[in-house]
């Protein structure tokens, strides 16, 4: 069955067909982090969604070329560089490193390429030169270069493909230098920003004088450099639809580098906003969380990933700490079922049972309906538990069920609890439990098991002995 997706470009659900179906290759660009601070959970919802799309395409047999840019120069970064007094690279390296660490904590597959804007200045300049040559970009008296929306539209092209914009209010010649301009404000946007005193040492030479690139042009330049002028899929948060993605389309298609009839990007996917405790996340409301804030509260990357993967990507999702506790409980249910299945299956390996995998895939084929997919998983857990309780599950069936789960987990990535080494105190509790069991003091052994559970560890009894797993 084919994968159907809501394409923001066509405003409709469409079947995904790769640009070159014969090659079974999918090219995917996700707008990456701006490395001036730690990414917050709203950002993580989008990045985990990008990871789900990539994993699902891989499950469907596509070789995925996954690119995620690192925005390592922009208005906010320059402000922070000025405040901290650090050189640009030193400042951004810290948050870039933290981003990759967080990506790992959340078990996201590493994108194939993670280009930095500052390492693509020649490609950015070449793209602006093309736009200038086509008469779509002009140098303003301050030395900055702007994209002319009027000229672009005058050439018969559409600005406002993803969102509806009110052009009656467009004031010709109005220029926006800021990377993040107000919603609905249609104006000529900066491609190249002339150096100003506040930029300090952050500048590059260009045909238009010293300066730095705008934010939007970097994504056009790097995506086309690495994936070609026309590629399959572009992913971002819904807040990036306008102006960022609209500007990307205008710059990339305005440069006229696509083969005739081919768009810059064929499928645009946008992940909806995230609320925290029912409100828009904000530092002043105290409901602003980075991944690290949640880890400090004792939650694991696995629990956070599970929760952020729970809702359909086009639904606004309300993130609460209570939900996160619920995620912990749901994962525990899943883990207990898997542990029992392993006990029954022993060392027996079997091919994946088809039912669960096909139900799950049918849900995901339907515009990545992951909540429907989870519904199938937890129905399966309930049925499996019943069979386990009745003792009617054969080893071969248990093996097939485990294999089915392992197949799904290549998509979900919530895994079995990580094989992390237990601290000495925890290992000592396991030893004490094993000793009690050996002495047939099962009550005492169970008390140790409970204590371990309270500390976030479960014991898995395997043919090779007892193992500890982190919840
Ligand atoms: Zn971007």
GROMACS .gro file of C-alpha atoms and ligand atoms in nm:
model
  472
    1UNK     CA    1   0.000   0.000   0.000
    2UNK     CA    2   0.116   0.350  -0.070
    3UNK     CA    3   0.202   0.617   0.181
    4UNK     CA    4  -0.038   0.912   0.183
    5UNK     CA    5   0.066   1.247   0.326
    6UNK     CA    6  -0.085   1.589   0.373
    7UNK     CA    7   0.113   1.810   0.139
    8UNK     CA    8   0.098   2.176   0.246
    9UNK     CA    9   0.183   2.270  -0.113
   10UNK     CA   10  -0.132   2.113  -0.257
   11UNK     CA   11  -0.335   2.162   0.063
   12UNK     CA   12  -0.446   1.801   0.031
   13UNK     CA   13  -0.360   1.442   0.115
   14UNK     CA   14  -0.156   1.287  -0.165
   15UNK     CA   15   0.017   0.959  -0.224
   16UNK     CA   16   0.392   0.990  -0.188
   17UNK     CA   17   0.568   0.918  -0.514
   18UNK     CA   18   0.943   0.969  -0.514
   19UNK     CA   19   1.089   1.194  -0.781
   20UNK     CA   20   1.261   0.898  -0.938
   21UNK     CA   21   1.042   0.601  -0.839
   22UNK     CA   22   1.268   0.351  -1.015
   23UNK     CA   23   1.555   0.423  -0.776
   24UNK     CA   24   1.346   0.395  -0.460
   25UNK     CA   25   1.536   0.687  -0.313
   26UNK     CA   26   1.378   0.966  -0.110
   27UNK     CA   27   1.547   1.301  -0.051
   28UNK     CA   28   1.445   1.468   0.271
   29UNK     CA   29   1.543   1.808   0.407
   30UNK     CA   30   1.451   1.909   0.762
   31UNK     CA   31   1.509   2.262   0.886
   32UNK     CA   32   1.754   2.216   1.169
   33UNK     CA   33   1.833   2.404   1.488
   34UNK     CA   34   1.958   2.758   1.528
   35UNK     CA   35   2.243   2.690   1.767
   36UNK     CA   36   2.216   2.984   2.008
   37UNK     CA   37   2.056   2.788   2.295
   38UNK     CA   38   1.929   2.440   2.386
   39UNK     CA   39   1.638   2.317   2.173
   40UNK     CA   40   1.305   2.312   2.358
   41UNK     CA   41   1.046   2.038   2.349
   42UNK     CA   42   0.841   2.225   2.086
   43UNK     CA   43   1.145   2.200   1.859
   44UNK     CA   44   1.190   1.838   1.958
   45UNK     CA   45   0.839   1.751   1.853
   46UNK     CA   46   0.929   1.859   1.500
   47UNK     CA   47   1.268   1.688   1.498
   48UNK     CA   48   1.120   1.361   1.626
   49UNK     CA   49   0.850   1.390   1.361
   50UNK     CA   50   1.124   1.428   1.097
   51UNK     CA   51   1.290   1.117   1.240
   52UNK     CA   52   0.961   0.925   1.219
   53UNK     CA   53   0.917   1.021   0.852
   54UNK     CA   54   1.270   0.913   0.775
   55UNK     CA   55   1.236   0.583   0.961
   56UNK     CA   56   0.902   0.511   0.799
   57UNK     CA   57   1.036   0.577   0.450
   58UNK     CA   58   1.324   0.342   0.529
   59UNK     CA   59   1.075   0.081   0.650
   60UNK     CA   60   0.896   0.123   0.315
   61UNK     CA   61   1.221   0.034   0.142
   62UNK     CA   62   1.345   0.379   0.044
   63UNK     CA   63   1.708   0.474   0.068
   64UNK     CA   64   1.664   0.808   0.244
   65UNK     CA   65   1.903   1.096   0.192
   66UNK     CA   66   1.835   1.297   0.504
   67UNK     CA   67   1.981   1.647   0.535
   68UNK     CA   68   1.939   1.874   0.835
   69UNK     CA   69   2.102   2.214   0.835
   70UNK     CA   70   2.269   2.381   1.130
   71UNK     CA   71   2.193   2.753   1.139
   72UNK     CA   72   2.512   2.883   1.291
   73UNK     CA   73   2.476   3.249   1.198
   74UNK     CA   74   2.165   3.462   1.242
   75UNK     CA   75   2.035   3.766   1.433
   76UNK     CA   76   1.997   3.580   1.764
   77UNK     CA   77   2.337   3.412   1.744
   78UNK     CA   78   2.510   3.742   1.673
   79UNK     CA   79   2.340   3.899   1.972
   80UNK     CA   80   2.458   3.617   2.198
   81UNK     CA   81   2.809   3.625   2.054
   82UNK     CA   82   2.822   3.994   2.136
   83UNK     CA   83   2.694   3.932   2.490
   84UNK     CA   84   2.932   3.643   2.565
   85UNK     CA   85   3.234   3.787   2.387
   86UNK     CA   86   3.314   3.442   2.245
   87UNK     CA   87   3.424   3.386   1.886
   88UNK     CA   88   3.130   3.274   1.667
   89UNK     CA   89   3.249   2.916   1.616
   90UNK     CA   90   3.331   2.864   1.982
   91UNK     CA   91   2.987   2.987   2.082
   92UNK     CA   92   2.789   2.782   1.829
   93UNK     CA   93   2.999   2.465   1.877
   94UNK     CA   94   2.871   2.435   2.233
   95UNK     CA   95   2.503   2.434   2.136
   96UNK     CA   96   2.561   2.232   1.822
   97UNK     CA   97   2.727   1.962   2.035
   98UNK     CA   98   2.438   1.974   2.282
   99UNK     CA   99   2.190   1.938   1.997
  100UNK     CA  100   2.356   1.621   1.867
  101UNK     CA  101   2.372   1.480   2.219
  102UNK     CA  102   2.000   1.549   2.266
  103UNK     CA  103   1.926   1.391   1.927
  104UNK     CA  104   2.096   1.076   2.054
  105UNK     CA  105   1.917   1.086   2.390
  106UNK     CA  106   1.588   1.091   2.199
  107UNK     CA  107   1.709   0.804   1.981
  108UNK     CA  108   1.671   1.000   1.657
  109UNK     CA  109   1.871   0.861   1.369
  110UNK     CA  110   2.153   1.094   1.278
  111UNK     CA  111   2.080   1.278   0.952
  112UNK     CA  112   2.314   1.173   0.671
  113UNK     CA  113   2.441   1.529   0.638
  114UNK     CA  114   2.428   1.825   0.876
  115UNK     CA  115   2.566   2.122   0.680
  116UNK     CA  116   2.654   2.446   0.857
  117UNK     CA  117   2.548   2.776   0.703
  118UNK     CA  118   2.888   2.934   0.767
  119UNK     CA  119   3.052   2.662   0.558
  120UNK     CA  120   2.829   2.732   0.257
  121UNK     CA  121   2.886   3.103   0.206
  122UNK     CA  122   3.014   3.057  -0.156
  123UNK     CA  123   2.700   2.857  -0.249
  124UNK     CA  124   2.480   3.120  -0.085
  125UNK     CA  125   2.656   3.402  -0.271
  126UNK     CA  126   2.625   3.211  -0.602
  127UNK     CA  127   2.251   3.171  -0.547
  128UNK     CA  128   2.205   3.542  -0.470
  129UNK     CA  129   2.405   3.622  -0.785
  130UNK     CA  130   2.162   3.410  -0.989
  131UNK     CA  131   1.867   3.597  -0.838
  132UNK     CA  132   2.036   3.928  -0.913
  133UNK     CA  133   2.099   3.817  -1.272
  134UNK     CA  134   1.729   3.732  -1.307
  135UNK     CA  135   1.635   4.077  -1.182
  136UNK     CA  136   1.475   3.938  -0.866
  137UNK     CA  137   1.726   4.075  -0.617
  138UNK     CA  138   1.857   4.426  -0.570
  139UNK     CA  139   2.113   4.601  -0.356
  140UNK     CA  140   1.964   4.863  -0.127
  141UNK     CA  141   2.147   5.184  -0.035
  142UNK     CA  142   2.257   5.027   0.298
  143UNK     CA  143   2.452   4.759   0.105
  144UNK     CA  144   2.212   4.476   0.188
  145UNK     CA  145   2.060   4.267  -0.091
  146UNK     CA  146   1.683   4.208  -0.091
  147UNK     CA  147   1.450   3.977  -0.278
  148UNK     CA  148   1.186   4.166  -0.477
  149UNK     CA  149   0.847   4.009  -0.427
  150UNK     CA  150   0.693   4.241  -0.681
  151UNK     CA  151   0.938   4.134  -0.954
  152UNK     CA  152   0.892   3.769  -0.865
  153UNK     CA  153   0.514   3.794  -0.891
  154UNK     CA  154   0.545   4.011  -1.200
  155UNK     CA  155   0.723   3.721  -1.371
  156UNK     CA  156   0.411   3.512  -1.329
  157UNK     CA  157   0.526   3.324  -1.021
  158UNK     CA  158   0.325   3.274  -0.707
  159UNK     CA  159   0.440   3.397  -0.370
  160UNK     CA  160   0.212   3.247  -0.109
  161UNK     CA  161   0.200   2.882  -0.219
  162UNK     CA  162   0.189   2.740   0.134
  163UNK     CA  163  -0.012   3.013   0.306
  164UNK     CA  164  -0.266   3.268   0.187
  165UNK     CA  165  -0.121   3.616   0.197
  166UNK     CA  166  -0.289   3.950   0.170
  167UNK     CA  167  -0.120   4.134  -0.114
  168UNK     CA  168  -0.353   4.431  -0.094
  169UNK     CA  169  -0.150   4.538   0.204
  170UNK     CA  170   0.183   4.480   0.034
  171UNK     CA  171   0.373   4.802   0.031
  172UNK     CA  172   0.611   4.796  -0.261
  173UNK     CA  173   0.969   4.855  -0.165
  174UNK     CA  174   0.911   4.778   0.202
  175UNK     CA  175   1.214   4.587   0.318
  176UNK     CA  176   1.249   4.343   0.604
  177UNK     CA  177   1.598   4.294   0.736
  178UNK     CA  178   1.505   4.078   1.031
  179UNK     CA  179   1.513   3.699   0.990
  180UNK     CA  180   1.185   3.652   1.171
  181UNK     CA  181   0.942   3.913   1.053
  182UNK     CA  182   0.586   3.949   1.162
  183UNK     CA  183   0.321   3.709   1.041
  184UNK     CA  184   0.135   3.828   0.732
  185UNK     CA  185   0.385   4.107   0.673
  186UNK     CA  186   0.468   4.061   0.308
  187UNK     CA  187   0.777   4.257   0.223
  188UNK     CA  188   1.105   4.225   0.042
  189UNK     CA  189   1.327   4.012   0.259
  190UNK     CA  190   1.704   4.022   0.307
  191UNK     CA  191   1.921   3.773   0.120
  192UNK     CA  192   2.247   3.935   0.222
  193UNK     CA  193   2.279   4.169   0.519
  194UNK     CA  194   2.543   4.439   0.500
  195UNK     CA  195   2.783   4.443   0.793
  196UNK     CA  196   2.684   4.674   1.075
  197UNK     CA  197   2.883   4.768   1.384
  198UNK     CA  198   2.685   4.527   1.607
  199UNK     CA  199   2.796   4.231   1.393
  200UNK     CA  200   3.147   4.260   1.535
  201UNK     CA  201   3.373   4.009   1.364
  202UNK     CA  202   3.087   3.807   1.213
  203UNK     CA  203   3.105   3.890   0.843
  204UNK     CA  204   3.221   3.757   0.507
  205UNK     CA  205   3.331   3.934   0.191
  206UNK     CA  206   3.085   3.931  -0.099
  207UNK     CA  207   3.033   4.106  -0.435
  208UNK     CA  208   2.805   4.347  -0.243
  209UNK     CA  209   3.050   4.422   0.034
  210UNK     CA  210   3.110   4.269   0.375
  211UNK     CA  211   2.813   4.110   0.541
  212UNK     CA  212   2.637   3.786   0.617
  213UNK     CA  213   2.357   3.577   0.468
  214UNK     CA  214   1.992   3.598   0.570
  215UNK     CA  215   1.842   3.289   0.731
  216UNK     CA  216   1.607   3.188   0.448
  217UNK     CA  217   1.869   3.180   0.173
  218UNK     CA  218   2.089   2.934   0.363
  219UNK     CA  219   1.824   2.660   0.347
  220UNK     CA  220   1.769   2.715  -0.027
  221UNK     CA  221   2.142   2.706  -0.098
  222UNK     CA  222   2.228   2.404   0.117
  223UNK     CA  223   1.927   2.189   0.031
  224UNK     CA  224   1.979   2.236  -0.344
  225UNK     CA  225   2.355   2.188  -0.310
  226UNK     CA  226   2.313   1.853  -0.133
  227UNK     CA  227   1.985   1.717  -0.272
  228UNK     CA  228   1.960   1.883  -0.613
  229UNK     CA  229   1.741   2.172  -0.737
  230UNK     CA  230   1.422   1.965  -0.714
  231UNK     CA  231   1.382   1.710  -0.437
  232UNK     CA  232   1.117   1.505  -0.262
  233UNK     CA  233   1.036   1.634   0.079
  234UNK     CA  234   1.086   1.929   0.311
  235UNK     CA  235   0.990   1.918   0.678
  236UNK     CA  236   0.959   2.183   0.946
  237UNK     CA  237   0.738   2.318   1.220
  238UNK     CA  238   0.421   2.498   1.111
  239UNK     CA  239   0.568   2.826   1.237
  240UNK     CA  240   0.822   2.800   0.952
  241UNK     CA  241   0.559   2.794   0.675
  242UNK     CA  242   0.570   3.170   0.650
  243UNK     CA  243   0.796   3.348   0.594
  244UNK     CA  244   1.078   3.090   0.603
  245UNK     CA  245   0.946   2.821   0.368
  246UNK     CA  246   0.759   3.060   0.144
  247UNK     CA  247   1.085   3.253   0.100
  248UNK     CA  248   1.276   2.932   0.035
  249UNK     CA  249   1.039   2.850  -0.252
  250UNK     CA  250   1.067   3.202  -0.397
  251UNK     CA  251   1.448   3.202  -0.384
  252UNK     CA  252   1.493   2.849  -0.513
  253UNK     CA  253   1.239   2.865  -0.795
  254UNK     CA  254   1.325   3.229  -0.874
  255UNK     CA  255   1.681   3.115  -0.950
  256UNK     CA  256   1.531   2.905  -1.231
  257UNK     CA  257   1.752   2.601  -1.169
  258UNK     CA  258   1.481   2.333  -1.171
  259UNK     CA  259   1.414   2.122  -1.480
  260UNK     CA  260   1.100   2.249  -1.663
  261UNK     CA  261   0.780   2.173  -1.475
  262UNK     CA  262   0.955   2.055  -1.158
  263UNK     CA  263   0.905   2.236  -0.830
  264UNK     CA  264   1.181   2.307  -0.577
  265UNK     CA  265   1.016   2.065  -0.331
  266UNK     CA  266   0.741   1.817  -0.414
  267UNK     CA  267   0.601   1.751  -0.065
  268UNK     CA  268   0.601   2.000   0.222
  269UNK     CA  269   0.519   1.855   0.564
  270UNK     CA  270   0.456   2.070   0.869
  271UNK     CA  271   0.432   1.959   1.230
  272UNK     CA  272   0.177   2.143   1.444
  273UNK     CA  273   0.250   2.345   1.755
  274UNK     CA  274   0.298   2.210   2.099
  275UNK     CA  275   0.131   2.355   2.407
  276UNK     CA  276   0.262   2.293   2.755
  277UNK     CA  277   0.004   2.251   3.029
  278UNK     CA  278  -0.254   2.395   2.789
  279UNK     CA  279  -0.064   2.715   2.715
  280UNK     CA  280   0.184   2.842   2.465
  281UNK     CA  281   0.528   2.768   2.602
  282UNK     CA  282   0.699   3.073   2.744
  283UNK     CA  283   0.977   3.137   2.990
  284UNK     CA  284   0.765   3.388   3.180
  285UNK     CA  285   0.484   3.135   3.234
  286UNK     CA  286   0.731   2.881   3.374
  287UNK     CA  287   0.615   2.618   3.125
  288UNK     CA  288   0.925   2.633   2.906
  289UNK     CA  289   1.117   2.306   2.894
  290UNK     CA  290   1.430   2.202   2.715
  291UNK     CA  291   1.502   1.831   2.691
  292UNK     CA  292   1.761   1.876   2.965
  293UNK     CA  293   1.505   2.032   3.202
  294UNK     CA  294   1.295   1.717   3.172
  295UNK     CA  295   1.592   1.483   3.215
  296UNK     CA  296   1.676   1.676   3.533
  297UNK     CA  297   1.325   1.596   3.658
  298UNK     CA  298   1.411   1.225   3.628
  299UNK     CA  299   1.242   1.146   3.297
  300UNK     CA  300   1.427   0.955   3.028
  301UNK     CA  301   1.478   1.036   2.663
  302UNK     CA  302   1.279   0.725   2.585
  303UNK     CA  303   0.976   0.846   2.782
  304UNK     CA  304   0.992   1.190   2.623
  305UNK     CA  305   1.025   1.041   2.273
  306UNK     CA  306   0.730   0.813   2.339
  307UNK     CA  307   0.512   1.103   2.450
  308UNK     CA  308   0.612   1.334   2.163
  309UNK     CA  309   0.544   1.051   1.918
  310UNK     CA  310   0.201   0.986   2.060
  311UNK     CA  311  -0.012   1.240   1.875
  312UNK     CA  312  -0.075   1.291   1.508
  313UNK     CA  313   0.173   1.545   1.371
  314UNK     CA  314  -0.098   1.780   1.241
  315UNK     CA  315  -0.272   1.803   1.577
  316UNK     CA  316  -0.175   2.062   1.831
  317UNK     CA  317  -0.036   1.857   2.114
  318UNK     CA  318  -0.073   1.942   2.480
  319UNK     CA  319   0.239   1.835   2.664
  320UNK     CA  320   0.200   1.794   3.040
  321UNK     CA  321   0.415   1.641   3.311
  322UNK     CA  322   0.119   1.420   3.396
  323UNK     CA  323   0.121   1.287   3.038
  324UNK     CA  324   0.486   1.216   3.081
  325UNK     CA  325   0.409   1.004   3.388
  326UNK     CA  326   0.148   0.831   3.172
  327UNK     CA  327   0.415   0.764   2.909
  328UNK     CA  328   0.628   0.598   3.176
  329UNK     CA  329   0.338   0.374   3.279
  330UNK     CA  330   0.256   0.281   2.918
  331UNK     CA  331   0.617   0.190   2.846
  332UNK     CA  332   0.628  -0.021   3.159
  333UNK     CA  333   0.323  -0.214   3.034
  334UNK     CA  334   0.492  -0.268   2.701
  335UNK     CA  335   0.821  -0.373   2.861
  336UNK     CA  336   0.655  -0.620   3.095
  337UNK     CA  337   0.479  -0.781   2.803
  338UNK     CA  338   0.804  -0.802   2.606
  339UNK     CA  339   0.991  -0.948   2.903
  340UNK     CA  340   0.731  -1.224   2.939
  341UNK     CA  341   0.741  -1.291   2.567
  342UNK     CA  342   1.117  -1.331   2.589
  343UNK     CA  343   1.078  -1.577   2.872
  344UNK     CA  344   0.837  -1.788   2.667
  345UNK     CA  345   1.032  -1.760   2.343
  346UNK     CA  346   1.366  -1.845   2.502
  347UNK     CA  347   1.630  -1.857   2.232
  348UNK     CA  348   1.382  -1.938   1.962
  349UNK     CA  349   1.389  -1.699   1.669
  350UNK     CA  350   1.087  -1.681   1.442
  351UNK     CA  351   0.981  -1.466   1.148
  352UNK     CA  352   0.766  -1.166   1.241
  353UNK     CA  353   0.397  -1.238   1.285
  354UNK     CA  354   0.220  -1.036   1.014
  355UNK     CA  355  -0.089  -0.902   1.195
  356UNK     CA  356   0.061  -0.631   1.410
  357UNK     CA  357   0.304  -0.506   1.146
  358UNK     CA  358   0.038  -0.473   0.877
  359UNK     CA  359  -0.209  -0.300   1.111
  360UNK     CA  360   0.057  -0.057   1.219
  361UNK     CA  361   0.171   0.011   0.861
  362UNK     CA  362  -0.190   0.068   0.751
  363UNK     CA  363  -0.222   0.340   1.017
  364UNK     CA  364   0.105   0.505   0.919
  365UNK     CA  365   0.026   0.490   0.549
  366UNK     CA  366  -0.273   0.707   0.634
  367UNK     CA  367  -0.089   1.039   0.670
  368UNK     CA  368   0.142   0.898   0.938
  369UNK     CA  369  -0.138   0.830   1.182
  370UNK     CA  370   0.092   0.731   1.462
  371UNK     CA  371  -0.180   0.746   1.727
  372UNK     CA  372  -0.367   0.480   1.530
  373UNK     CA  373  -0.042   0.283   1.515
  374UNK     CA  374  -0.002   0.300   1.893
  375UNK     CA  375  -0.363   0.188   1.929
  376UNK     CA  376  -0.273  -0.129   1.737
  377UNK     CA  377   0.036  -0.179   1.955
  378UNK     CA  378  -0.154  -0.156   2.283
  379UNK     CA  379  -0.438  -0.379   2.159
  380UNK     CA  380  -0.170  -0.630   2.077
  381UNK     CA  381  -0.018  -0.591   2.426
  382UNK     CA  382  -0.358  -0.659   2.582
  383UNK     CA  383  -0.423  -0.967   2.369
  384UNK     CA  384  -0.070  -1.096   2.424
  385UNK     CA  385  -0.098  -1.051   2.799
  386UNK     CA  386  -0.423  -1.247   2.797
  387UNK     CA  387  -0.259  -1.531   2.609
  388UNK     CA  388   0.038  -1.521   2.843
  389UNK     CA  389  -0.191  -1.532   3.147
  390UNK     CA  390  -0.377  -1.827   2.997
  391UNK     CA  391  -0.047  -1.998   2.922
  392UNK     CA  392  -0.164  -2.064   2.569
  393UNK     CA  393   0.124  -1.901   2.387
  394UNK     CA  394   0.373  -2.138   2.224
  395UNK     CA  395   0.743  -2.048   2.210
  396UNK     CA  396   0.725  -2.010   1.831
  397UNK     CA  397   0.433  -1.769   1.859
  398UNK     CA  398   0.611  -1.568   2.126
  399UNK     CA  399   0.918  -1.551   1.903
  400UNK     CA  400   0.707  -1.433   1.609
  401UNK     CA  401   0.541  -1.169   1.828
  402UNK     CA  402   0.878  -1.041   1.945
  403UNK     CA  403   1.004  -1.026   1.588
  404UNK     CA  404   0.695  -0.825   1.492
  405UNK     CA  405   0.762  -0.577   1.771
  406UNK     CA  406   1.127  -0.547   1.669
  407UNK     CA  407   1.016  -0.463   1.314
  408UNK     CA  408   0.785  -0.189   1.445
  409UNK     CA  409   1.052  -0.056   1.668
  410UNK     CA  410   1.274   0.020   1.370
  411UNK     CA  411   1.005   0.285   1.302
  412UNK     CA  412   0.916   0.392   1.656
  413UNK     CA  413   1.262   0.381   1.807
  414UNK     CA  414   1.139   0.351   2.165
  415UNK     CA  415   1.319   0.022   2.188
  416UNK     CA  416   1.354  -0.213   2.469
  417UNK     CA  417   1.498  -0.027   2.766
  418UNK     CA  418   1.853   0.069   2.690
  419UNK     CA  419   2.138  -0.167   2.773
  420UNK     CA  420   2.295   0.078   3.013
  421UNK     CA  421   2.536  -0.034   3.273
  422UNK     CA  422   2.384  -0.033   3.620
  423UNK     CA  423   2.553   0.172   3.892
  424UNK     CA  424   2.722  -0.029   4.170
  425UNK     CA  425   2.440   0.033   4.417
  426UNK     CA  426   2.186  -0.109   4.171
  427UNK     CA  427   2.406  -0.406   4.079
  428UNK     CA  428   2.441  -0.483   4.451
  429UNK     CA  429   2.061  -0.495   4.486
  430UNK     CA  430   2.045  -0.744   4.201
  431UNK     CA  431   2.311  -0.960   4.369
  432UNK     CA  432   2.112  -0.948   4.693
  433UNK     CA  433   1.797  -1.052   4.508
  434UNK     CA  434   1.975  -1.340   4.338
  435UNK     CA  435   2.116  -1.457   4.671
  436UNK     CA  436   1.768  -1.445   4.828
  437UNK     CA  437   1.626  -1.647   4.541
  438UNK     CA  438   1.903  -1.902   4.574
  439UNK     CA  439   1.813  -1.932   4.943
  440UNK     CA  440   1.450  -1.974   4.832
  441UNK     CA  441   1.353  -1.661   5.029
  442UNK     CA  442   1.118  -1.544   4.755
  443UNK     CA  443   0.954  -1.278   4.968
  444UNK     CA  444   1.286  -1.111   5.027
  445UNK     CA  445   1.384  -1.155   4.661
  446UNK     CA  446   1.062  -0.985   4.560
  447UNK     CA  447   1.124  -0.697   4.798
  448UNK     CA  448   1.460  -0.636   4.624
  449UNK     CA  449   1.286  -0.651   4.288
  450UNK     CA  450   1.036  -0.387   4.404
  451UNK     CA  451   1.314  -0.169   4.537
  452UNK     CA  452   1.493  -0.188   4.203
  453UNK     CA  453   1.173  -0.099   4.024
  454UNK     CA  454   1.125   0.203   4.245
  455UNK     CA  455   1.477   0.310   4.149
  456UNK     CA  456   1.391   0.277   3.780
  457UNK     CA  457   1.535  -0.069   3.698
  458UNK     CA  458   1.366  -0.391   3.603
  459UNK     CA  459   1.508  -0.740   3.625
  460UNK     CA  460   1.490  -0.951   3.317
  461UNK     CA  461   1.538  -1.323   3.381
  462UNK     CA  462   1.697  -1.472   3.075
  463UNK     CA  463   1.837  -1.820   3.006
  464UNK     CA  464   2.180  -1.661   3.060
  465UNK     CA  465   2.084  -1.529   3.401
  466UNK     CA  466   1.925  -1.215   3.540
  467UNK     CA  467   1.987  -0.884   3.366
  468UNK     CA  468   1.907  -0.530   3.466
  469UNK     CA  469   1.730  -0.293   3.234
  470UNK     CA  470   1.663   0.074   3.280
  471UNK     CA  471   1.299   0.169   3.269
  472LIG    ZN1  472   1.509   2.613   0.684
   0.00000   0.00000   0.00000
